[in-house]
Coordinates of C-alpha atoms and ligand atoms in Angstrom, one line a residue:
M17 CA 68.5 158.7 57.5
I18 CA 68.4 160.7 60.7
K19 CA 67.3 164.3 60.4
I20 CA 68.2 166.5 63.3
A21 CA 66.7 170.2 64.0
F22 CA 69.2 172.1 66.2
F23 CA 67.4 175.0 68.1
D24 CA 69.2 178.1 69.4
T25 CA 72.4 177.5 67.4
K26 CA 75.2 179.9 67.1
E27 CA 78.2 180.0 64.7
Y28 CA 80.4 177.9 67.2
D29 CA 77.6 175.3 67.4
K30 CA 77.5 174.9 63.6
A31 CA 81.4 174.7 63.5
S32 CA 81.7 171.9 66.1
F33 CA 78.8 169.9 64.7
A34 CA 79.5 170.3 60.9
R35 CA 82.0 167.5 60.6
Y36 CA 79.4 164.8 61.6
E37 CA 76.8 165.7 58.9
K38 CA 76.8 162.9 56.2
P39 CA 74.2 163.6 53.5
G40 CA 71.7 160.7 53.2
E41 CA 72.7 159.4 56.6
I42 CA 72.7 162.0 59.0
E43 CA 71.5 165.5 58.0
F44 CA 71.2 168.8 60.1
K45 CA 68.8 171.7 60.1
F46 CA 70.1 174.5 62.1
L47 CA 67.9 177.0 63.5
E48 CA 68.7 180.3 65.4
T49 CA 65.3 180.5 67.1
K50 CA 64.9 179.0 70.6
L51 CA 62.4 175.9 70.9
T52 CA 59.2 177.1 72.1
E53 CA 55.6 176.2 71.7
D54 CA 55.5 178.6 68.8
T55 CA 58.7 177.3 66.9
V56 CA 58.2 173.6 67.6
E57 CA 56.6 173.2 64.2
L58 CA 60.0 173.9 62.6
A59 CA 60.9 170.6 63.6
N60 CA 58.1 168.7 62.1
D61 CA 60.3 166.8 59.6
C62 CA 62.8 165.8 61.9
D63 CA 63.3 162.6 63.9
V64 CA 65.6 164.5 66.6
V65 CA 65.6 168.0 68.1
C66 CA 68.8 169.1 69.5
V67 CA 68.4 171.7 72.1
F68 CA 70.5 173.8 74.7
V69 CA 69.8 175.4 78.2
N70 CA 67.3 178.1 77.5
D71 CA 65.0 176.1 75.0
T72 CA 61.6 175.5 76.4
V73 CA 60.8 171.6 76.4
N74 CA 57.6 171.7 78.6
D75 CA 54.6 169.4 78.4
K76 CA 53.0 171.3 75.4
V77 CA 56.2 171.2 73.3
I78 CA 56.7 167.6 74.1
D79 CA 53.2 166.7 73.0
K80 CA 53.5 168.7 69.8
L81 CA 57.0 166.8 69.1
Y82 CA 55.3 163.6 70.0
A83 CA 52.4 164.3 67.5
S84 CA 54.8 165.1 64.7
G85 CA 56.9 161.9 65.1
T86 CA 59.9 163.2 66.8
K87 CA 61.8 160.3 68.6
M88 CA 64.5 161.9 70.5
I89 CA 65.3 165.1 72.3
A90 CA 69.1 165.5 72.5
L91 CA 70.2 168.0 74.9
R92 CA 73.7 169.5 74.1
C93 CA 74.5 170.4 77.6
A94 CA 74.4 168.7 81.2
G95 CA 71.7 170.4 83.1
Y96 CA 68.2 169.4 82.0
N97 CA 65.9 171.6 84.3
N98 CA 64.2 172.9 81.1
V99 CA 62.9 169.6 80.2
D100 CA 59.9 167.9 81.6
V101 CA 61.4 164.7 81.7
Q102 CA 58.4 163.0 83.4
H103 CA 56.0 164.2 80.7
A104 CA 58.4 162.8 78.1
Y105 CA 58.4 159.3 79.6
R106 CA 56.9 156.7 77.2
K107 CA 56.7 159.5 74.6
I108 CA 60.0 160.8 73.5
H109 CA 63.5 159.6 74.7
V110 CA 65.7 162.4 76.1
S111 CA 69.6 162.3 76.3
H112 CA 72.2 164.7 77.6
V113 CA 76.0 165.2 77.8
P114 CA 76.8 164.6 81.3
A115 CA 80.4 165.8 81.1
Y116 CA 82.1 167.6 78.3
S117 CA 84.5 169.6 80.1
P118 CA 84.2 170.1 83.9
Y119 CA 87.5 171.9 83.7
A120 CA 85.9 174.6 81.6
V121 CA 83.4 175.5 84.2
A122 CA 85.6 175.2 87.1
E123 CA 88.5 177.3 85.6
H124 CA 85.9 179.8 84.6
T125 CA 84.8 180.0 88.1
A126 CA 88.4 180.5 89.2
A127 CA 88.8 183.2 86.5
L128 CA 85.8 185.2 87.9
L129 CA 87.0 184.9 91.5
L130 CA 90.5 186.1 90.5
T131 CA 89.3 188.9 88.2
S132 CA 86.8 190.1 91.0
I133 CA 89.0 190.0 94.1
R134 CA 92.3 191.4 92.2
R135 CA 90.0 194.1 90.3
I136 CA 91.5 192.9 86.9
H137 CA 88.4 194.0 85.0
K138 CA 89.1 197.7 86.6
A139 CA 92.8 197.5 85.8
Y140 CA 92.2 196.4 82.3
N141 CA 90.0 199.4 81.5
R142 CA 92.3 201.9 83.4
T143 CA 95.4 200.9 81.5
R144 CA 93.8 201.1 78.1
D145 CA 93.1 204.7 79.1
F146 CA 96.8 205.2 80.1
N147 CA 95.5 205.5 83.7
F148 CA 98.2 203.8 85.8
S149 CA 96.7 204.6 89.2
L150 CA 96.3 201.8 91.7
S151 CA 93.8 203.6 93.9
G152 CA 90.9 201.4 94.8
L153 CA 92.4 198.3 93.3
T154 CA 93.4 196.7 96.8
G155 CA 92.4 192.9 96.7
F156 CA 93.0 190.1 99.2
D157 CA 95.1 187.0 99.3
L158 CA 93.1 183.6 98.4
H159 CA 95.7 181.8 100.5
G160 CA 94.3 180.8 103.9
K161 CA 90.7 182.1 103.0
T162 CA 87.8 179.6 103.4
V163 CA 85.9 178.5 100.4
G164 CA 82.4 176.9 100.7
V165 CA 81.7 174.7 97.8
I166 CA 77.9 173.7 97.4
G167 CA 77.7 170.6 95.0
T168 CA 80.8 168.5 94.9
G169 CA 80.1 166.6 91.6
K170 CA 82.4 166.7 88.6
I171 CA 82.7 170.6 88.4
G172 CA 82.7 171.3 92.1
R173 CA 85.3 168.7 92.8
I174 CA 87.7 170.3 90.2
F175 CA 87.0 173.6 91.8
V176 CA 88.0 172.2 95.1
D177 CA 91.4 171.0 93.8
I178 CA 91.9 174.4 92.1
C179 CA 91.2 176.2 95.6
R180 CA 93.4 173.8 97.4
G181 CA 96.2 174.9 94.9
F182 CA 95.7 178.2 96.2
G183 CA 96.2 177.2 99.8
M184 CA 92.6 177.7 100.6
N185 CA 90.7 175.9 103.4
V186 CA 88.0 174.2 101.6
I187 CA 84.5 173.2 103.2
A188 CA 81.7 171.7 101.3
Y189 CA 78.0 170.9 101.4
D190 CA 76.4 168.2 99.2
A191 CA 73.1 166.5 99.6
Y192 CA 74.8 163.4 98.5
P193 CA 78.4 163.7 100.0
A194 CA 81.1 161.9 98.1
A195 CA 82.5 159.1 100.2
D196 CA 86.3 158.7 100.6
S197 CA 86.8 162.1 98.9
G198 CA 88.6 163.7 101.8
I199 CA 86.3 166.6 101.3
N200 CA 85.4 168.2 104.6
Y201 CA 81.7 168.3 104.7
V202 CA 79.6 170.6 106.9
T203 CA 76.0 171.5 107.1
L204 CA 74.6 174.3 104.6
D205 CA 74.3 176.6 107.7
E206 CA 78.0 176.1 108.9
L207 CA 79.1 176.7 105.2
F208 CA 77.2 179.9 105.1
E209 CA 78.6 180.9 108.4
R210 CA 82.3 180.1 107.9
S211 CA 82.8 180.9 104.1
D212 CA 84.8 183.9 102.8
I213 CA 84.0 182.7 99.3
I214 CA 80.8 180.5 98.4
S215 CA 80.7 178.8 95.1
L216 CA 77.6 177.1 93.6
H217 CA 78.0 173.8 91.8
C218 CA 74.6 172.0 92.3
P219 CA 71.9 171.5 90.0
L220 CA 68.7 173.6 89.9
T221 CA 65.8 171.6 91.5
E222 CA 62.8 172.3 93.5
E223 CA 65.0 171.8 96.6
T224 CA 67.9 174.0 95.6
K225 CA 65.8 176.9 93.9
H226 CA 66.7 180.2 95.8
M227 CA 69.0 178.4 98.1
I228 CA 70.8 181.7 98.3
N229 CA 68.0 183.9 99.7
A230 CA 67.7 186.6 102.1
A231 CA 67.9 184.2 105.1
A232 CA 70.9 182.5 103.7
I233 CA 72.8 185.8 103.1
E234 CA 71.7 186.8 106.7
K235 CA 73.9 183.8 108.0
M236 CA 77.0 184.8 105.8
K237 CA 80.1 186.6 106.7
K238 CA 80.3 190.3 106.1
G239 CA 82.1 190.7 102.7
V240 CA 81.3 187.3 101.4
V241 CA 82.2 186.7 97.6
I242 CA 79.4 184.7 95.9
L243 CA 80.2 182.8 92.7
N244 CA 77.5 181.2 90.5
T245 CA 78.6 179.3 87.4
S246 CA 75.5 176.8 87.9
R247 CA 72.0 178.0 87.4
G248 CA 70.6 181.3 88.0
G249 CA 67.6 179.9 89.7
L250 CA 69.9 178.9 92.7
I251 CA 70.0 182.6 93.7
D252 CA 67.2 185.0 94.5
A253 CA 68.6 187.7 92.5
E254 CA 66.6 190.5 94.5
A255 CA 67.9 189.3 97.9
L256 CA 71.4 189.3 96.4
L257 CA 71.1 192.9 95.3
E258 CA 69.8 193.7 98.8
G259 CA 72.9 192.0 100.3
I260 CA 75.1 194.0 98.1
K261 CA 73.5 197.3 98.8
A262 CA 73.7 196.6 102.6
R263 CA 77.4 195.9 102.0
K264 CA 76.9 192.4 103.5
V265 CA 78.0 190.7 100.2
G266 CA 81.5 191.8 99.2
A267 CA 81.3 190.8 95.7
A268 CA 79.2 188.6 93.3
C269 CA 80.3 186.8 90.0
L270 CA 77.4 185.4 88.1
D271 CA 77.7 183.5 84.9
V272 CA 74.1 182.6 85.1
Y273 CA 70.9 184.6 85.8
E274 CA 67.4 183.3 86.7
E275 CA 65.7 185.4 83.8
E276 CA 68.7 184.9 81.4
A277 CA 66.5 183.0 78.7
D278 CA 65.5 186.1 76.7
I279 CA 68.8 188.2 77.5
F280 CA 71.8 186.1 77.4
F281 CA 73.6 184.6 74.4
E282 CA 72.9 187.8 72.1
D283 CA 74.3 191.3 71.3
R284 CA 71.8 193.5 73.0
S285 CA 74.4 196.5 73.2
G286 CA 72.0 198.7 71.0
H287 CA 68.9 198.1 73.0
I288 CA 67.5 199.3 76.3
L289 CA 67.7 196.3 78.9
N290 CA 64.1 195.7 80.2
D291 CA 65.3 193.9 83.2
E292 CA 65.7 196.5 86.1
L293 CA 67.3 193.9 88.3
L294 CA 70.1 192.6 86.0
S295 CA 70.7 196.3 85.1
R296 CA 71.0 197.2 88.6
L297 CA 73.4 194.2 89.4
I298 CA 75.6 194.9 86.4
S299 CA 75.9 198.5 87.6
M300 CA 77.5 197.7 90.8
P301 CA 81.3 197.9 91.1
N302 CA 81.7 194.6 92.8
V303 CA 79.5 192.5 90.3
I304 CA 81.0 190.6 87.3
V305 CA 78.4 189.0 84.9
T306 CA 79.5 186.8 82.1
S307 CA 76.7 185.5 79.6
H308 CA 76.6 181.6 80.3
Q309 CA 80.2 181.5 79.2
A310 CA 81.8 179.0 81.6
F311 CA 81.4 176.1 79.2
L312 CA 82.8 177.9 76.2
T313 CA 86.1 176.3 75.3
E314 CA 87.3 174.4 72.4
E315 CA 87.6 171.2 74.1
A316 CA 84.1 171.4 75.8
L317 CA 82.4 172.3 72.3
N318 CA 84.1 169.4 70.6
N319 CA 83.2 167.1 73.4
I320 CA 79.6 168.2 73.3
A321 CA 79.3 167.5 69.4
E322 CA 80.9 164.0 69.7
T323 CA 78.8 163.1 72.7
T324 CA 75.5 164.5 71.4
I325 CA 76.1 162.7 68.1
N326 CA 77.0 159.5 69.7
N327 CA 74.0 159.6 71.8
I328 CA 71.8 160.1 68.7
R329 CA 73.5 157.3 66.8
S330 CA 73.4 154.9 69.8
Y331 CA 69.7 155.3 70.1
F332 CA 69.0 154.7 66.4
E333 CA 71.5 151.9 66.0
N334 CA 71.3 150.1 69.5
D335 CA 67.6 149.4 69.6
G336 CA 66.7 152.6 71.7
I337 CA 69.5 152.0 74.3
C338 CA 71.7 155.1 75.0
D339 CA 73.9 155.4 77.9
N340 CA 73.2 159.1 78.3
E341 CA 69.5 158.7 78.2
L342 CA 67.6 160.7 80.9
C343 CA 64.2 159.7 82.5
Y344 CA 62.6 160.5 85.7
R345 CA 63.3 156.9 87.0
C346 CA 66.9 157.3 86.2
G347 CA 68.9 156.7 89.5
N348 CA 66.0 155.3 91.2
I349 CA 67.6 152.0 92.2
E350 CA 64.2 149.9 92.0
N351 CA 62.7 151.3 88.8
C352 CA 65.9 152.4 87.0
K353 CA 65.7 150.1 83.8
K354 CA 69.0 151.7 82.3
A355 CA 71.0 150.5 85.3
R356 CA 69.8 146.9 84.2
K357 CA 71.2 147.8 80.6
E358 CA 67.6 147.9 79.4
R359 CA 65.6 150.7 77.5
C360 CA 64.1 153.3 79.6
F361 CA 60.8 152.4 78.0
Ligands
NAI20 P1 77.1 166.7 88.8 O1 75.9 166.0 88.6 O2 78.4 166.1 88.6 O3 77.3 167.2 90.3 C1 76.3 167.9 91.1 C2 76.4 167.7 92.4 O4 75.4 168.3 93.3 C3 76.3 166.2 92.9 O5 77.3 165.8 93.6 C4 75.1 166.2 93.8 O6 75.0 165.2 94.8 C5 74.8 167.6 94.1 N1 73.5 167.9 94.6 C6 72.4 167.4 94.2 N2 71.3 168.1 95.0 C7 72.0 168.9 95.7 C8 71.4 169.7 96.9 N3 70.1 169.8 97.1 N4 72.2 170.6 97.6 C9 73.6 170.2 97.4 N5 74.2 169.6 96.5 C10 73.3 168.7 95.6 O7 77.1 168.1 87.9 P2 78.3 168.9 87.5 O8 78.7 168.2 85.9 O9 79.3 169.1 88.3 O10 77.4 170.2 87.1 C11 76.9 171.1 88.2 C12 76.0 172.1 87.6 O11 76.8 172.9 86.8 C13 75.0 171.5 86.6 O12 73.8 171.2 87.3 C14 74.7 172.7 85.7 O13 73.6 173.4 86.2 C15 75.9 173.6 85.9 N6 76.6 173.8 84.5 C16 77.0 175.2 84.2 C17 77.6 175.3 83.0 C18 77.9 176.7 82.6 O14 78.2 176.7 81.5 N7 77.7 177.6 83.4 C19 78.0 174.1 82.2 C20 77.9 172.9 82.8 C21 77.2 172.8 83.9

């Protein structure tokens, strides 16, 4: 029997995973709390912990899980910057869901862009109050504008296609450009200088942390629209706020925020927000914040549940071999055992 502790679960998680539970064969323990050093003991009787983007899976948590016999950390998301995969090596196997619906995230990015530049959020509030004035709602055409896409993986490339559909001129930067993709790659500096709209679709790594900082904003066009549906840490939010106050940044649409872990995904409407920076950003008329919502479609939730359960089953049923296992050696041509169809360890 496989017992799985799900951390940071919401009603929509329970709904999408429920149909995979089989008493005596695969059993679930849904926990609302996030995984941290203080809550890790709740998984003591479980073979697997299933975690999401804001759970903390650092060296101390991994050591405690390992000591209590947990075999697998199954991420029910794509990004894994919150897991110390190097520390987990030779202790606990880690899997993720590499793609569940890149369309969900790319389409949400497009929704944010259109909402922002056509002032749909303002118009919605006005007409609900029977205010039919158009004053202050002037937008601009996307057709003919230049969009700079940073990161042309699964999500970035769908966003590229969406932008092309609008008749936009697409330029891109990627540390590993996709050969034969027909994408016009430029240097990061050139992208900053030429783009009317900049959209982030690369992972958060030491290299990409705060890639949008004061120096980068300085290089951008006046009025640039910045979209981030990737990871909050890609943007230095203080520098972004300064750019907005200086009227350099024309608009920002943020589905992610560096300090989101203790704020997003919960109803905090009755509370005073203790994050001055986020409060100030939200107060700006040209900033739209969504609460890490880009992934949230029916299709994505179903795919996440299916792939996560398949990852767990394949690990236990195929002698520890799981296609979506992550380890710090993965992708390293000389060391990657998975590429040779072997167990990571
Ligand atoms: P992917 O792995 O298919 O693509 C990432 C791309 O970034 C690759 O082309 C890679 O070469 C590129 N890249 C790596 N290092 C880079 C660097 N230093 N500079 C520029 N580009 C670099 O990933 P996918 O599926 O497209 O996801 C992208 C990101 O979207 C994820 O890392 C995740 O953080 C975020 N995401 C956000 C969601 C949300 O709900 N807001 C949901 C799913 C993913």
